[in-house]
Short mmCIF file of C-alpha atoms in Angstrom, two decimals:
data_model
loop_
_atom_site.label_atom_id
_atom_site.label_comp_id
_atom_site.label_asym_id
_atom_site.label_seq_id
_atom_site.Cartn_x
_atom_site.Cartn_y
_atom_site.Cartn_z
CA MET A 1092 9.92 54.30 1.51
CA THR A 1093 7.58 51.37 1.19
CA LYS A 1094 8.91 48.51 -0.81
CA LYS A 1095 6.69 47.40 -3.67
CA ILE A 1096 5.68 43.78 -3.84
CA THR A 1097 6.34 42.24 -7.23
CA LYS A 1098 3.94 39.96 -9.06
CA ALA A 1099 6.20 36.98 -8.42
CA GLN A 1100 6.15 37.65 -4.66
CA CYS A 1101 2.36 38.00 -4.68
CA LEU A 1102 2.04 34.72 -6.56
CA ARG A 1103 4.37 33.03 -4.07
CA ILE A 1104 2.33 34.35 -1.13
CA LEU A 1105 -0.92 33.13 -2.69
CA ILE A 1106 0.57 29.69 -3.33
CA ASN A 1107 1.81 29.46 0.27
CA VAL A 1108 -1.60 30.48 1.62
CA LEU A 1109 -3.30 27.92 -0.64
CA VAL A 1110 -0.91 25.16 0.49
CA ILE A 1111 -1.54 26.02 4.16
CA ILE A 1112 -5.32 25.91 3.62
CA ILE A 1113 -5.13 22.54 1.81
CA ALA A 1114 -2.84 21.11 4.50
CA THR A 1115 -5.18 22.29 7.25
CA VAL A 1116 -8.22 20.77 5.55
CA SER A 1117 -6.31 17.49 5.08
CA VAL A 1118 -5.29 17.32 8.75
CA ILE A 1119 -8.77 18.05 10.18
CA PRO A 1120 -10.18 14.51 9.59
CA PHE A 1121 -7.21 12.99 11.44
CA ILE A 1122 -7.68 15.36 14.38
CA LEU A 1123 -11.38 14.49 14.57
CA MET A 1124 -10.54 10.79 14.38
CA PHE A 1125 -8.13 11.08 17.32
CA LEU A 1126 -10.68 13.03 19.37
CA MET A 1127 -13.57 10.67 18.60
CA SER A 1128 -11.45 7.65 19.52
CA THR A 1129 -11.60 8.87 23.13
CA GLN A 1130 -15.41 9.10 23.17
CA ASP A 1131 -18.33 6.70 23.47
CA ASN A 1132 -21.35 6.39 21.20
CA PRO A 1133 -23.66 8.82 23.07
CA THR A 1134 -21.00 11.57 22.97
CA ILE A 1135 -20.37 10.99 19.27
CA PHE A 1136 -24.10 10.96 18.45
CA ALA A 1137 -24.54 14.16 20.46
CA GLY A 1138 -22.17 15.90 18.06
CA LYS A 1139 -19.50 16.73 20.66
CA ILE A 1140 -16.73 15.58 18.37
CA LEU A 1141 -14.41 18.51 19.10
CA THR A 1142 -13.90 17.57 22.74
CA ILE A 1143 -11.67 14.98 24.36
CA GLY A 1144 -13.80 12.17 25.78
CA HIS A 1145 -13.40 10.03 28.86
CA SER A 1146 -13.82 6.60 27.24
CA LEU A 1147 -10.29 6.00 25.99
CA ALA A 1148 -9.64 3.25 28.56
CA ASP A 1149 -12.98 1.55 27.80
CA ASN A 1150 -12.35 1.72 24.05
CA PHE A 1151 -8.87 0.29 24.51
CA GLU A 1152 -10.30 -2.56 26.58
CA THR A 1153 -12.85 -3.22 23.85
CA ILE A 1154 -10.24 -3.60 21.13
CA LEU A 1155 -8.20 -5.83 23.43
CA GLU A 1156 -11.22 -8.11 23.87
CA ALA A 1157 -11.58 -8.24 20.10
CA GLU A 1158 -7.97 -9.51 19.92
CA TYR A 1159 -7.04 -6.48 17.85
CA PHE A 1160 -3.30 -6.80 18.36
CA ARG A 1161 -3.35 -10.36 17.05
CA SER A 1162 -5.00 -9.03 13.91
CA LEU A 1163 -2.31 -6.34 13.77
CA PHE A 1164 0.32 -9.08 13.73
CA ASN A 1165 -1.64 -10.97 11.05
CA SER A 1166 -1.83 -7.86 8.88
CA ILE A 1167 1.90 -7.29 9.24
CA ILE A 1168 2.62 -10.85 8.09
CA VAL A 1169 0.29 -10.58 5.09
CA SER A 1170 1.30 -7.05 4.07
CA VAL A 1171 5.06 -7.55 4.38
CA SER A 1172 4.94 -10.86 2.49
CA SER A 1173 2.74 -9.37 -0.22
CA THR A 1174 4.99 -6.33 -0.56
CA VAL A 1175 8.16 -8.41 -0.90
CA LEU A 1176 6.60 -10.62 -3.58
CA THR A 1177 5.10 -7.67 -5.45
CA VAL A 1178 8.33 -5.68 -5.53
CA PHE A 1179 10.62 -8.59 -6.43
CA PHE A 1180 8.55 -10.14 -9.21
CA SER A 1181 7.39 -6.78 -10.59
CA ALA A 1182 10.98 -5.57 -10.76
CA MET A 1183 12.06 -8.83 -12.43
CA ALA A 1184 9.26 -8.68 -15.00
CA GLY A 1185 9.82 -4.96 -15.59
CA PHE A 1186 13.52 -5.60 -16.13
CA GLY A 1187 12.71 -8.27 -18.69
CA PHE A 1188 10.21 -6.13 -20.59
CA ALA A 1189 12.45 -3.07 -20.53
CA LYS A 1190 15.82 -4.56 -21.48
CA TYR A 1191 15.25 -7.87 -23.28
CA ASN A 1192 13.77 -8.68 -26.66
CA PHE A 1193 11.75 -11.84 -27.10
CA ARG A 1194 8.99 -13.14 -29.31
CA HIS A 1195 5.59 -11.47 -28.89
CA LYS A 1196 7.03 -9.10 -26.28
CA LYS A 1197 4.66 -6.24 -27.12
CA LEU A 1198 1.63 -8.53 -27.12
CA VAL A 1199 2.48 -10.02 -23.73
CA TYR A 1200 3.11 -6.57 -22.26
CA GLN A 1201 -0.21 -5.28 -23.61
CA LEU A 1202 -2.00 -8.27 -22.09
CA VAL A 1203 -0.41 -7.48 -18.72
CA ILE A 1204 -1.57 -3.86 -18.96
CA LEU A 1205 -5.02 -5.02 -20.07
CA THR A 1206 -5.49 -6.93 -16.81
CA MET A 1207 -5.38 -3.59 -14.96
CA MET A 1208 -8.79 -2.83 -16.46
CA VAL A 1209 -10.39 -6.03 -15.15
CA PRO A 1210 -11.89 -5.60 -11.64
CA MET A 1211 -10.90 -8.18 -9.06
CA GLU A 1212 -14.57 -8.95 -8.39
CA VAL A 1213 -14.94 -10.43 -11.89
CA GLY A 1214 -12.77 -13.45 -11.11
CA LEU A 1215 -13.48 -13.63 -7.40
CA VAL A 1216 -15.73 -16.70 -7.54
CA ALA A 1217 -13.21 -18.65 -9.64
CA PHE A 1218 -10.38 -17.57 -7.32
CA VAL A 1219 -12.24 -18.75 -4.22
CA TRP A 1220 -13.00 -22.09 -5.88
CA GLU A 1221 -9.35 -22.46 -6.94
CA MET A 1222 -8.08 -21.78 -3.42
CA ARG A 1223 -10.48 -24.36 -1.99
CA VAL A 1224 -9.38 -26.98 -4.51
CA LEU A 1225 -5.75 -26.30 -3.58
CA ARG A 1226 -6.74 -26.39 0.14
CA LEU A 1227 -5.32 -22.95 0.79
CA SER A 1228 -8.54 -21.22 1.83
CA LYS A 1229 -7.80 -21.50 5.56
CA THR A 1230 -4.37 -19.90 5.32
CA PHE A 1231 -2.92 -16.48 4.56
CA LEU A 1232 -1.66 -17.63 1.15
CA PRO A 1233 -4.78 -16.51 -0.80
CA LEU A 1234 -4.06 -12.99 0.45
CA ILE A 1235 -0.37 -13.15 -0.45
CA LEU A 1236 0.09 -15.21 -3.63
CA PRO A 1237 -2.00 -13.04 -6.02
CA ASN A 1238 0.46 -10.19 -5.48
CA ILE A 1239 3.10 -12.11 -7.43
CA ALA A 1240 1.25 -10.98 -10.58
CA ASN A 1241 0.80 -7.25 -10.06
CA ALA A 1242 0.06 -5.53 -13.36
CA PHE A 1243 0.60 -2.02 -12.02
CA GLY A 1244 3.92 -3.05 -10.50
CA VAL A 1245 5.10 -4.50 -13.80
CA PHE A 1246 4.04 -1.35 -15.65
CA TRP A 1247 5.68 0.92 -13.07
CA MET A 1248 8.98 -0.95 -13.08
CA THR A 1249 9.09 -1.28 -16.87
CA GLN A 1250 8.66 2.45 -17.41
CA TYR A 1251 11.24 3.29 -14.75
CA ILE A 1252 13.91 0.78 -15.84
CA LYS A 1253 13.68 1.78 -19.52
CA ASP A 1254 15.54 5.05 -18.92
CA SER A 1255 17.24 4.58 -15.56
CA PHE A 1256 19.22 1.42 -16.39
CA PRO A 1257 21.32 1.67 -19.59
CA TYR A 1258 21.83 -1.44 -21.67
CA GLU A 1259 25.58 -0.90 -21.58
CA LEU A 1260 25.57 -2.06 -17.96
CA ILE A 1261 24.13 -5.40 -19.03
CA GLU A 1262 26.90 -5.81 -21.61
CA SER A 1263 29.59 -4.91 -19.10
CA GLY A 1264 28.12 -7.37 -16.60
CA ARG A 1265 28.17 -10.16 -19.16
CA ILE A 1266 31.78 -9.37 -20.05
CA ASP A 1267 32.65 -9.76 -16.36
CA GLY A 1268 30.99 -13.17 -16.37
CA CYS A 1269 27.81 -12.19 -14.54
CA THR A 1270 24.62 -14.10 -15.28
CA ASP A 1271 21.34 -12.36 -16.13
CA MET A 1272 20.02 -12.98 -12.62
CA GLY A 1273 23.26 -11.64 -11.19
CA ILE A 1274 22.94 -8.49 -13.31
CA PHE A 1275 19.40 -8.03 -12.04
CA LEU A 1276 20.25 -8.60 -8.38
CA ARG A 1277 23.62 -6.88 -8.17
CA MET A 1278 23.31 -4.06 -10.70
CA ALA A 1279 19.67 -3.31 -11.48
CA LEU A 1280 18.10 -3.42 -8.00
CA PRO A 1281 20.49 -0.88 -6.42
CA ILE A 1282 19.89 1.57 -9.27
CA ILE A 1283 16.09 1.38 -9.16
CA LYS A 1284 15.80 1.81 -5.38
CA PRO A 1285 13.51 4.91 -5.62
CA ALA A 1286 11.01 2.98 -7.73
CA ILE A 1287 11.24 0.00 -5.38
CA PHE A 1288 10.49 2.13 -2.31
CA THR A 1289 7.53 3.79 -4.02
CA LEU A 1290 6.01 0.51 -5.22
CA ALA A 1291 6.65 -1.08 -1.82
CA VAL A 1292 4.67 1.61 0.01
CA ILE A 1293 1.80 1.45 -2.51
CA SER A 1294 1.67 -2.35 -2.28
CA PHE A 1295 1.86 -2.30 1.52
CA LEU A 1296 -1.03 0.16 1.77
CA GLN A 1297 -3.12 -1.84 -0.68
CA SER A 1298 -2.59 -5.07 1.23
CA TRP A 1299 -3.00 -3.46 4.67
CA ASN A 1300 -6.34 -1.86 3.74
CA SER A 1301 -7.73 -4.88 1.86
CA TYR A 1302 -11.14 -5.89 3.17
CA LEU A 1303 -13.12 -7.81 0.53
CA LEU A 1304 -10.69 -10.67 -0.11
CA PRO A 1305 -9.90 -11.35 3.60
CA MET A 1306 -13.62 -11.22 4.40
CA ILE A 1307 -14.32 -13.96 1.85
CA MET A 1308 -11.25 -16.14 2.37
CA ILE A 1309 -10.80 -16.02 6.16
CA ASN A 1310 -13.34 -17.61 8.49
CA ASP A 1311 -11.19 -18.16 11.57
CA PRO A 1312 -11.28 -15.12 13.94
CA LYS A 1313 -7.71 -15.92 14.95
CA GLN A 1314 -6.63 -15.14 11.37
CA PHE A 1315 -8.57 -11.89 11.02
CA THR A 1316 -6.68 -8.91 9.64
CA VAL A 1317 -7.08 -5.34 10.91
CA PRO A 1318 -10.01 -4.29 8.63
CA LEU A 1319 -11.99 -7.40 9.60
CA VAL A 1320 -11.53 -6.83 13.34
CA ILE A 1321 -12.44 -3.15 13.02
CA ALA A 1322 -15.66 -4.10 11.23
CA SER A 1323 -16.51 -6.66 13.94
CA ILE A 1324 -16.11 -4.34 16.95
CA GLY A 1325 -19.50 -3.83 18.60
CA ASN A 1326 -22.54 -6.07 18.72
CA MET A 1327 -25.08 -7.20 16.14
CA PHE A 1328 -27.29 -4.16 16.75
CA VAL A 1329 -24.97 -1.20 17.40
CA ALA A 1330 -21.39 -0.61 16.32
CA ASP A 1331 -18.97 0.77 18.89
CA TYR A 1332 -17.73 3.73 16.87
CA GLY A 1333 -15.35 5.04 19.52
CA ALA A 1334 -13.55 1.71 19.80
CA ARG A 1335 -13.52 1.33 16.03
CA LEU A 1336 -11.92 4.73 15.59
CA LEU A 1337 -9.33 3.88 18.24
CA ALA A 1338 -8.54 0.71 16.30
CA VAL A 1339 -8.17 2.80 13.14
CA VAL A 1340 -5.80 5.18 14.95
CA VAL A 1341 -3.63 2.27 16.10
CA GLY A 1342 -3.83 0.71 12.64
CA ILE A 1343 -2.51 3.75 10.79
CA LEU A 1344 0.52 4.11 13.05
CA PRO A 1345 2.63 1.54 11.10
CA ILE A 1346 1.72 3.30 7.86
CA MET A 1347 2.71 6.69 9.26
CA ILE A 1348 6.00 5.31 10.57
CA ILE A 1349 6.85 3.75 7.21
CA PHE A 1350 6.03 6.95 5.37
CA MET A 1351 8.10 9.09 7.74
CA ILE A 1352 11.10 6.78 7.36
CA PHE A 1353 10.95 6.46 3.57
CA SER A 1354 9.29 9.78 2.62
CA LYS A 1355 12.39 11.02 0.79
CA GLN A 1356 12.74 7.86 -1.27
CA ILE A 1357 9.02 7.82 -2.04
CA THR A 1358 9.09 11.43 -3.24
CA GLU A 1359 12.14 10.78 -5.39
CA GLY A 1360 10.55 7.68 -6.87
CA LEU A 1361 7.31 9.43 -7.75
CA ALA A 1362 9.08 12.46 -9.20
CA SER A 1363 11.60 10.53 -11.29
CA GLY A 1364 8.97 7.99 -12.32
CA ALA A 1365 6.67 10.73 -13.54
CA VAL A 1366 9.49 12.28 -15.58
CA LYS A 1367 10.71 8.97 -17.01
CA GLY A 1368 7.20 7.70 -17.72
#
């Protein structure tokens, strides 16, 4: 006798098929990017993007001449520094907003959230002038210091800490003679690890992919980050798309490695943050 398929099983099959289709569509651009990174401009312009080219060595030599790996090191310095500052100060501010009462707390928090609606381009001229007055325009600091004040990070940490860290732990810490900073470092940070991992990955990606601010603040080719070097590959008339795509492939490897290592923590942070928020 043939076994009847229930509605629940049909729905499950349809969902699985839909997930497979979406995953396949999402992977196709990456496959094309890998294939095109082995080709030269004539092959790409001819539309033969589904074949493996013979210009991988030439493209690799091109990105070496552009000092791509130096820019990779520069991006790592900027992104890691920015991520550490973003996570630490956002967690500290979120802890303060979530668990402490002070004068005009709601007003200050609303002002922080309001800054999320202001595009960075609005204050870009004033920021560039400020960095030049402070003589920081020829360093990496203009790319790192603004991340101390990350409105999204403060909002994310505040919403997460509100429900995940009970106030009773603060009282018990004070009874044991722990200072407020000690409570934050020793008790709060270990508990909010999922939120920290999630914010760290978001901040790292934002800093790694930043193009506008480095383009304005950095004039020395030795200090170029990955997006700037990718944009400069080629000559003034024609861009070397094969070499650029190879540089993109190499540039996304650190991001893929980070995501594979911390994928579980990121998923937990997003899921619990969505529930708590």
